[in-house]
Short mmCIF file of C-alpha atoms and ligand atoms in Angstrom, two decimals:
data_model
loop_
_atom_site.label_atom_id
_atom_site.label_comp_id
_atom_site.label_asym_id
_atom_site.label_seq_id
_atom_site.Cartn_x
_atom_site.Cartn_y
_atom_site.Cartn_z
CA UNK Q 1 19.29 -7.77 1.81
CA UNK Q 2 20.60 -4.74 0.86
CA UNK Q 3 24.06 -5.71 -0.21
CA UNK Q 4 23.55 -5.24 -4.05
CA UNK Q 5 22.44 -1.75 -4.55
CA UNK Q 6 21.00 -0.95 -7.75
CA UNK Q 7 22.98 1.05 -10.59
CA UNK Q 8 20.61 1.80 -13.09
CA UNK Q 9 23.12 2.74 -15.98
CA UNK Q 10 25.97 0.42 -15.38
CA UNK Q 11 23.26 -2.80 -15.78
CA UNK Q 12 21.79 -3.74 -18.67
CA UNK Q 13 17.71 -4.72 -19.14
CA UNK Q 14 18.45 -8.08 -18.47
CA UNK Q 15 20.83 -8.17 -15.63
CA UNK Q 16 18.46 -5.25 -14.48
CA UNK Q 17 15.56 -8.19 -14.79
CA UNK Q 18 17.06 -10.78 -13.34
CA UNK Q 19 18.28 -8.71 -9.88
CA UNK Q 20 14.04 -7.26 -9.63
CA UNK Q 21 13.27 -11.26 -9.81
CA UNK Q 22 15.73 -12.23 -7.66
CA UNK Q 23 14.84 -9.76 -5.24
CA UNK Q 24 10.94 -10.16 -5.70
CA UNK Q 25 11.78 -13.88 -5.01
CA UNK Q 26 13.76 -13.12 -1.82
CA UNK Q 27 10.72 -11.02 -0.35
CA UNK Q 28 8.41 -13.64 -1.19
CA UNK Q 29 10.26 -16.20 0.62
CA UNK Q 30 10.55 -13.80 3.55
CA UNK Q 31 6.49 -12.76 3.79
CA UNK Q 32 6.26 -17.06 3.31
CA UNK Q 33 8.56 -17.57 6.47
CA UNK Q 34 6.84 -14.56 8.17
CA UNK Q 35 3.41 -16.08 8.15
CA UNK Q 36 4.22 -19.72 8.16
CA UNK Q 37 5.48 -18.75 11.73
CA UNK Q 38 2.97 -16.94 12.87
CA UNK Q 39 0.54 -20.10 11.75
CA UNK Q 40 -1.02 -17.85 8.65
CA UNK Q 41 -1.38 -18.49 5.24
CA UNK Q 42 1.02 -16.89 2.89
CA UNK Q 43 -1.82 -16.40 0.30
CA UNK Q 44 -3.63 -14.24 2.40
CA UNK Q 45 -0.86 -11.49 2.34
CA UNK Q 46 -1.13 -8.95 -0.55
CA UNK Q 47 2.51 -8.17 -1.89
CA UNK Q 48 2.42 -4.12 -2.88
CA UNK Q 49 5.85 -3.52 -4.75
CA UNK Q 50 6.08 0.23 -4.29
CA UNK Q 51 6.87 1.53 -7.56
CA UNK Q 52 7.35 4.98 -7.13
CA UNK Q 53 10.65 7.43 -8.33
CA UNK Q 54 11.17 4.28 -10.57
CA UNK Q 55 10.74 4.59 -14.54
CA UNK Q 56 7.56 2.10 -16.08
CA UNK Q 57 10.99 -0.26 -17.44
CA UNK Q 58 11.18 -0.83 -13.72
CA UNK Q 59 7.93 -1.90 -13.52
CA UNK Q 60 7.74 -3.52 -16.54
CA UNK Q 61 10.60 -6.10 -15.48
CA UNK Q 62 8.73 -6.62 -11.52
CA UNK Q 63 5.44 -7.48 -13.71
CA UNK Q 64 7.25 -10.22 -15.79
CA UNK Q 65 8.90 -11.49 -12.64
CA UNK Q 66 5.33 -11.54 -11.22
CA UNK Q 67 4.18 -8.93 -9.32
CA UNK Q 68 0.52 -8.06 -9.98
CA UNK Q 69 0.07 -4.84 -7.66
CA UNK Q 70 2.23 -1.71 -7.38
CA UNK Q 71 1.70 1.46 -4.85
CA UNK Q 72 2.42 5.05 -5.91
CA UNK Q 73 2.31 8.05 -4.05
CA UNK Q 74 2.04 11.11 -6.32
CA UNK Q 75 -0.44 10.87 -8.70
CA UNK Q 76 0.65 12.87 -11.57
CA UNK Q 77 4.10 11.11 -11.67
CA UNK Q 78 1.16 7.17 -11.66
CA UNK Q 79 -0.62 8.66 -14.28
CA UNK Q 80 1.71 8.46 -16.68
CA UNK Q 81 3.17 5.26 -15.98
CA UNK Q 82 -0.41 3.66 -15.58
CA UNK Q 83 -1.09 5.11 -19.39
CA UNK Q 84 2.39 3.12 -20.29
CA UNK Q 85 1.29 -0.03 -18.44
CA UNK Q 86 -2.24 0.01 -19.94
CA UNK Q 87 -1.95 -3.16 -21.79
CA UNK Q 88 -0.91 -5.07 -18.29
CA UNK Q 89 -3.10 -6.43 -15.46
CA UNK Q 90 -2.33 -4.23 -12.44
CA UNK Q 91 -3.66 -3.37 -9.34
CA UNK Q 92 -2.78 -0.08 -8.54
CA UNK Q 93 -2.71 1.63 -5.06
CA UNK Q 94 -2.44 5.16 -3.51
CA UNK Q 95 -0.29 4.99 -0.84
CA UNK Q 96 0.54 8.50 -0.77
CA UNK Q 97 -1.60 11.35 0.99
CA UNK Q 98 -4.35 12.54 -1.36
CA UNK Q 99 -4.76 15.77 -1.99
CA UNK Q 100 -8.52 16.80 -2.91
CA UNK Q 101 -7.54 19.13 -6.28
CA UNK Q 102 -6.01 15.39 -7.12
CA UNK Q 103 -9.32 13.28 -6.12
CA UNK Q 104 -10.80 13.02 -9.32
CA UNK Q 105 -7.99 11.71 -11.28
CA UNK Q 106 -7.46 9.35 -8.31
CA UNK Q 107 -10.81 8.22 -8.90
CA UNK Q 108 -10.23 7.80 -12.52
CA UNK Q 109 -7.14 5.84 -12.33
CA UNK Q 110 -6.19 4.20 -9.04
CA UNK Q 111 -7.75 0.48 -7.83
CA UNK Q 112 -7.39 0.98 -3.88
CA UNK Q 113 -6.54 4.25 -1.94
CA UNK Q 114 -4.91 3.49 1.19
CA UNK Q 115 -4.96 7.04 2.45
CA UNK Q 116 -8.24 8.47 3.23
CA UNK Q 117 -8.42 10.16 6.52
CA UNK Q 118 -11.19 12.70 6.59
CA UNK Q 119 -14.82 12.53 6.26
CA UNK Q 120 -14.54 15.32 3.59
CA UNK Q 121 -12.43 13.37 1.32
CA UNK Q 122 -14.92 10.42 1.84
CA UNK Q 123 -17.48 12.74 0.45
CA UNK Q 124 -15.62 14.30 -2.45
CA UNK Q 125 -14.60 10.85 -3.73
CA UNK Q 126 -18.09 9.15 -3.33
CA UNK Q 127 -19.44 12.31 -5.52
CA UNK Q 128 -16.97 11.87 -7.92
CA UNK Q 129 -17.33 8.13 -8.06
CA UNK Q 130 -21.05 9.04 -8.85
CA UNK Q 131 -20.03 11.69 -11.57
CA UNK Q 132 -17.44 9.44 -13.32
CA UNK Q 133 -19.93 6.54 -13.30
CA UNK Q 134 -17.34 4.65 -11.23
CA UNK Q 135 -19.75 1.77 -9.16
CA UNK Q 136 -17.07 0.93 -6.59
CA UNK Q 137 -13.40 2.61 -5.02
CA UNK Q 138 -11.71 0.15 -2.14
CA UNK Q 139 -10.96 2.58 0.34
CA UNK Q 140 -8.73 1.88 3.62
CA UNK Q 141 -8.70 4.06 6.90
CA UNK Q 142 -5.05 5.47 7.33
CA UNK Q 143 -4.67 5.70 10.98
CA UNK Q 144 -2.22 8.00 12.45
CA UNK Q 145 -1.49 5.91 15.50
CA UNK Q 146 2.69 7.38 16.40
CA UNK Q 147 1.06 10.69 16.53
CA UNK Q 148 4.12 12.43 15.19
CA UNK Q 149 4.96 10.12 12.63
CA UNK Q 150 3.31 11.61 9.71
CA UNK Q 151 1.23 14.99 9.10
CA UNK Q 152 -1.80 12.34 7.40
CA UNK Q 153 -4.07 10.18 8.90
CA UNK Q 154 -6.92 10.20 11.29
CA UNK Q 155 -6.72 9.88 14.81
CA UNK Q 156 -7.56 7.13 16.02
CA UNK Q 157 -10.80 8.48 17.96
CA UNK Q 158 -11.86 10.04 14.40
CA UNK Q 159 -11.92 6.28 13.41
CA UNK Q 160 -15.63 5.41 14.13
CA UNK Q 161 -16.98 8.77 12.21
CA UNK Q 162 -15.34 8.06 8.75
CA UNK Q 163 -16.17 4.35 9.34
CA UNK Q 164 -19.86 5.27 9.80
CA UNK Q 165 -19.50 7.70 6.89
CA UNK Q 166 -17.89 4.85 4.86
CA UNK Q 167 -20.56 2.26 5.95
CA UNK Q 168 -23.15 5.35 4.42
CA UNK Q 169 -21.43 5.98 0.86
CA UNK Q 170 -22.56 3.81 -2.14
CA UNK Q 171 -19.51 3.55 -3.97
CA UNK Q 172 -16.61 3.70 -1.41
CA UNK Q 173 -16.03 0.36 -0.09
CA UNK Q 174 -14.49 0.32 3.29
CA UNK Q 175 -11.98 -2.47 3.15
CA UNK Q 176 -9.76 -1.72 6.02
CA UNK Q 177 -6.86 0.13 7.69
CA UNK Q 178 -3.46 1.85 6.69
CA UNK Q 179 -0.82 2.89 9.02
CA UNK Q 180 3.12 4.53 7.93
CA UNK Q 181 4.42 4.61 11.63
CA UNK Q 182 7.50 6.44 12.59
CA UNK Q 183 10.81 5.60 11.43
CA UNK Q 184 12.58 3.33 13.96
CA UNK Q 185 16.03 1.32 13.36
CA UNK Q 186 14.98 -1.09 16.08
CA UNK Q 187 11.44 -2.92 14.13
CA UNK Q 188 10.30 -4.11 17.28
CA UNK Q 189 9.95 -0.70 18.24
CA UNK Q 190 7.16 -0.36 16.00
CA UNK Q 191 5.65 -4.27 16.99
CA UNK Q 192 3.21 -2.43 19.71
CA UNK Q 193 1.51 0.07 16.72
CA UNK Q 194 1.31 -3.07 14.80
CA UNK Q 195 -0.80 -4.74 17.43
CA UNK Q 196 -2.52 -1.80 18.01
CA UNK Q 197 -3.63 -1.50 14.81
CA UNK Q 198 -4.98 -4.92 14.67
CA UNK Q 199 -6.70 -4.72 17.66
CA UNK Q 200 -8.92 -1.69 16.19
CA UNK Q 201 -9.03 -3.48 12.85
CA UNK Q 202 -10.85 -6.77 15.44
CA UNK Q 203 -13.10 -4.69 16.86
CA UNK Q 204 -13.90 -2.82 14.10
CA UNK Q 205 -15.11 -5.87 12.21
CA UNK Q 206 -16.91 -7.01 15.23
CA UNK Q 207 -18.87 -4.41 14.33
CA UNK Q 208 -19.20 -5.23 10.41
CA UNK Q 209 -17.69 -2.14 9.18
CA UNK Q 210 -15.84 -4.05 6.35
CA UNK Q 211 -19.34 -5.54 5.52
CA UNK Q 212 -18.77 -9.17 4.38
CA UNK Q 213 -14.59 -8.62 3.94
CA UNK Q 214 -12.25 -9.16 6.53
CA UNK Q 215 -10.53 -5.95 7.02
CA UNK Q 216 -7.31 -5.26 5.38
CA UNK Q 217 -4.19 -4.34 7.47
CA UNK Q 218 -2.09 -2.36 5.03
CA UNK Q 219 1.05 -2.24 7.39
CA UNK Q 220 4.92 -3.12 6.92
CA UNK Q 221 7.64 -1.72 4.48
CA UNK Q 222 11.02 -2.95 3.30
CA UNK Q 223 12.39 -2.74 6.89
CA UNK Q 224 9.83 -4.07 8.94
CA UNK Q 225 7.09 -6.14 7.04
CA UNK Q 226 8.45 -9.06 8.95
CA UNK Q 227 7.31 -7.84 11.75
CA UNK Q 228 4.14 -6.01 10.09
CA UNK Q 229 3.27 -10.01 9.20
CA UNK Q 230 3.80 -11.38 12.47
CA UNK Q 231 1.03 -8.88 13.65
CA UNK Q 232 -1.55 -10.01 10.90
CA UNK Q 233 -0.69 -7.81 8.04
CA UNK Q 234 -2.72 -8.65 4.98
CA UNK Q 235 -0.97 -6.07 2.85
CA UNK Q 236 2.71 -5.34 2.96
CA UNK Q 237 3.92 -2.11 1.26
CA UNK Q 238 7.54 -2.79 0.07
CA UNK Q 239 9.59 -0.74 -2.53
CA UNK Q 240 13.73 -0.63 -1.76
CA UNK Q 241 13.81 -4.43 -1.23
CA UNK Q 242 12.18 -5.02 -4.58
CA UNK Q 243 13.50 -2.20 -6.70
CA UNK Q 244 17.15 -0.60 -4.71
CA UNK Q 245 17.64 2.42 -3.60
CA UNK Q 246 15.44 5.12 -4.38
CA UNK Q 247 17.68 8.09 -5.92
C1 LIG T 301 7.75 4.67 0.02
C2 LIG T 301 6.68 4.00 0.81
C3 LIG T 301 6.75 2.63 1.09
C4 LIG T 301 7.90 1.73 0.69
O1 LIG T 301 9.03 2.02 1.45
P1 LIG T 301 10.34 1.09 1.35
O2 LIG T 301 11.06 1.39 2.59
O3 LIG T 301 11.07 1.52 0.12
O4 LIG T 301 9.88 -0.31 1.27
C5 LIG T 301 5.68 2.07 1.78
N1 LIG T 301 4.62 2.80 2.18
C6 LIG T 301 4.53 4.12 1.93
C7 LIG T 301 3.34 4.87 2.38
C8 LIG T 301 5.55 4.76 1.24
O5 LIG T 301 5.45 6.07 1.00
#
């Protein structure tokens, strides 16, 4: 998959084009195979092309080829390409950890934040929701379920408190769980946190927390989404496999 690394000034726009659609195309096909054999619809997986470190040409080229939803982690470095891609119909996702000095901007110009984790960030978006007259933000839960894995996320027994704090806020909508686990070269490795993952995400909307939704599972990444799928991932996060190598 990764045999064709990306040269960004030895290709021209269009060969540049063509090698994002062929590449978008090859991930479909994959997240296809991935749930037709786990007996799930294909529609019912959101395809995140993770646009960030790439210039808005980039993105430009994956929106012709038909992607419809891109995830960036540093919102200064969105901004400006969400200001470039104003004209387009995106959905655009935080997938990086917010900071709070950043929240109101993020509630300004992001769709979906897949990285709250505290009950204090729940607050300060849901008052500046209310100040910038935004109705409604899609939150999800980022669960820190390796432990070690990454510095962000709640634990999993802070879960229920930011879900009940969630389930109390007018204008964050809690629509389901994130996870980034640890890096490991073996995917199945990372199958079990998968599973786990799910299994709170069940019980969770046993208990109606995503009111009438589902509950998202915003799990999998170039290397594993395969497996992320195979475990019920409705949202795949995937950047090198679309766009190369990051720089
Ligand atoms: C960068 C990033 C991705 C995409 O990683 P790839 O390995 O390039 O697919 C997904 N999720 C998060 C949170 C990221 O920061």
């Amino acid at each position: 998959m990764f045999d064709t690394l990306f040269e960004k000034s030895t290709l021209t726009h269009t060969q540049s084009t063509e090698q994002i659609r062929a590449r978008l195309g090859e991930v479909r096909e994959r997240i296809d195979l991935s749930a037709r054999r786990s007996g799930r619809a294909p529609e019912e997986i959101t395809l995140i092309a993770v646009s960030k470190t790439h210039p808005p040409e980039m993105l430009r080229q994956a929106l012709d080829a038909g992607a419809s939803d891109f995830g960036e982690n540093r919102v200064q470095e969105a901004e400006a390409k969400i200001e470039k891609l104003r004209d387009a119909h995106v959905r655009w996702h935080l997938i990086g950890h917010l900071q709070s000095n950043k929240a109101r901007r993020v509630v300004k110009l992001f769709d979906c934040v897949h990285t709250l984790d505290s009950a204090e960030l729940a607050a300060r978006l849901e008052r500046l929701c209310e100040e910038e007259a935004r109705r409604e933000l899609d939150v999800l839960i980022q669960v820190d379920l390796g432990g070690e894995a990454t510095k962000s996320g709640a634990r999993e027994d802070e879960v229920p408190g930011l879900v009940e704090a969630l389930g109390a806020a007018t204008h964050l909508r809690c629509v389901g769980l994130m996870m980034i686990p640890p890096f490991y070269d073996d995917v199945e490795l990372v199958r079990p946190l998968f599973r786990r993952l799910r299994g709170m995400r069940d019980e969770l909307r046993a208990r109606r927390a995503f009111g009438s939704g589902g509950g998202e599972l915003s799990m999998g990444m170039s290397h594993d989404y395969e497996v992320a799928i195979e475990e019920g991932a409705t949202m795949v996060r995937v950047g090198t496999a679309i766009f190369g190598a990051r720089g």
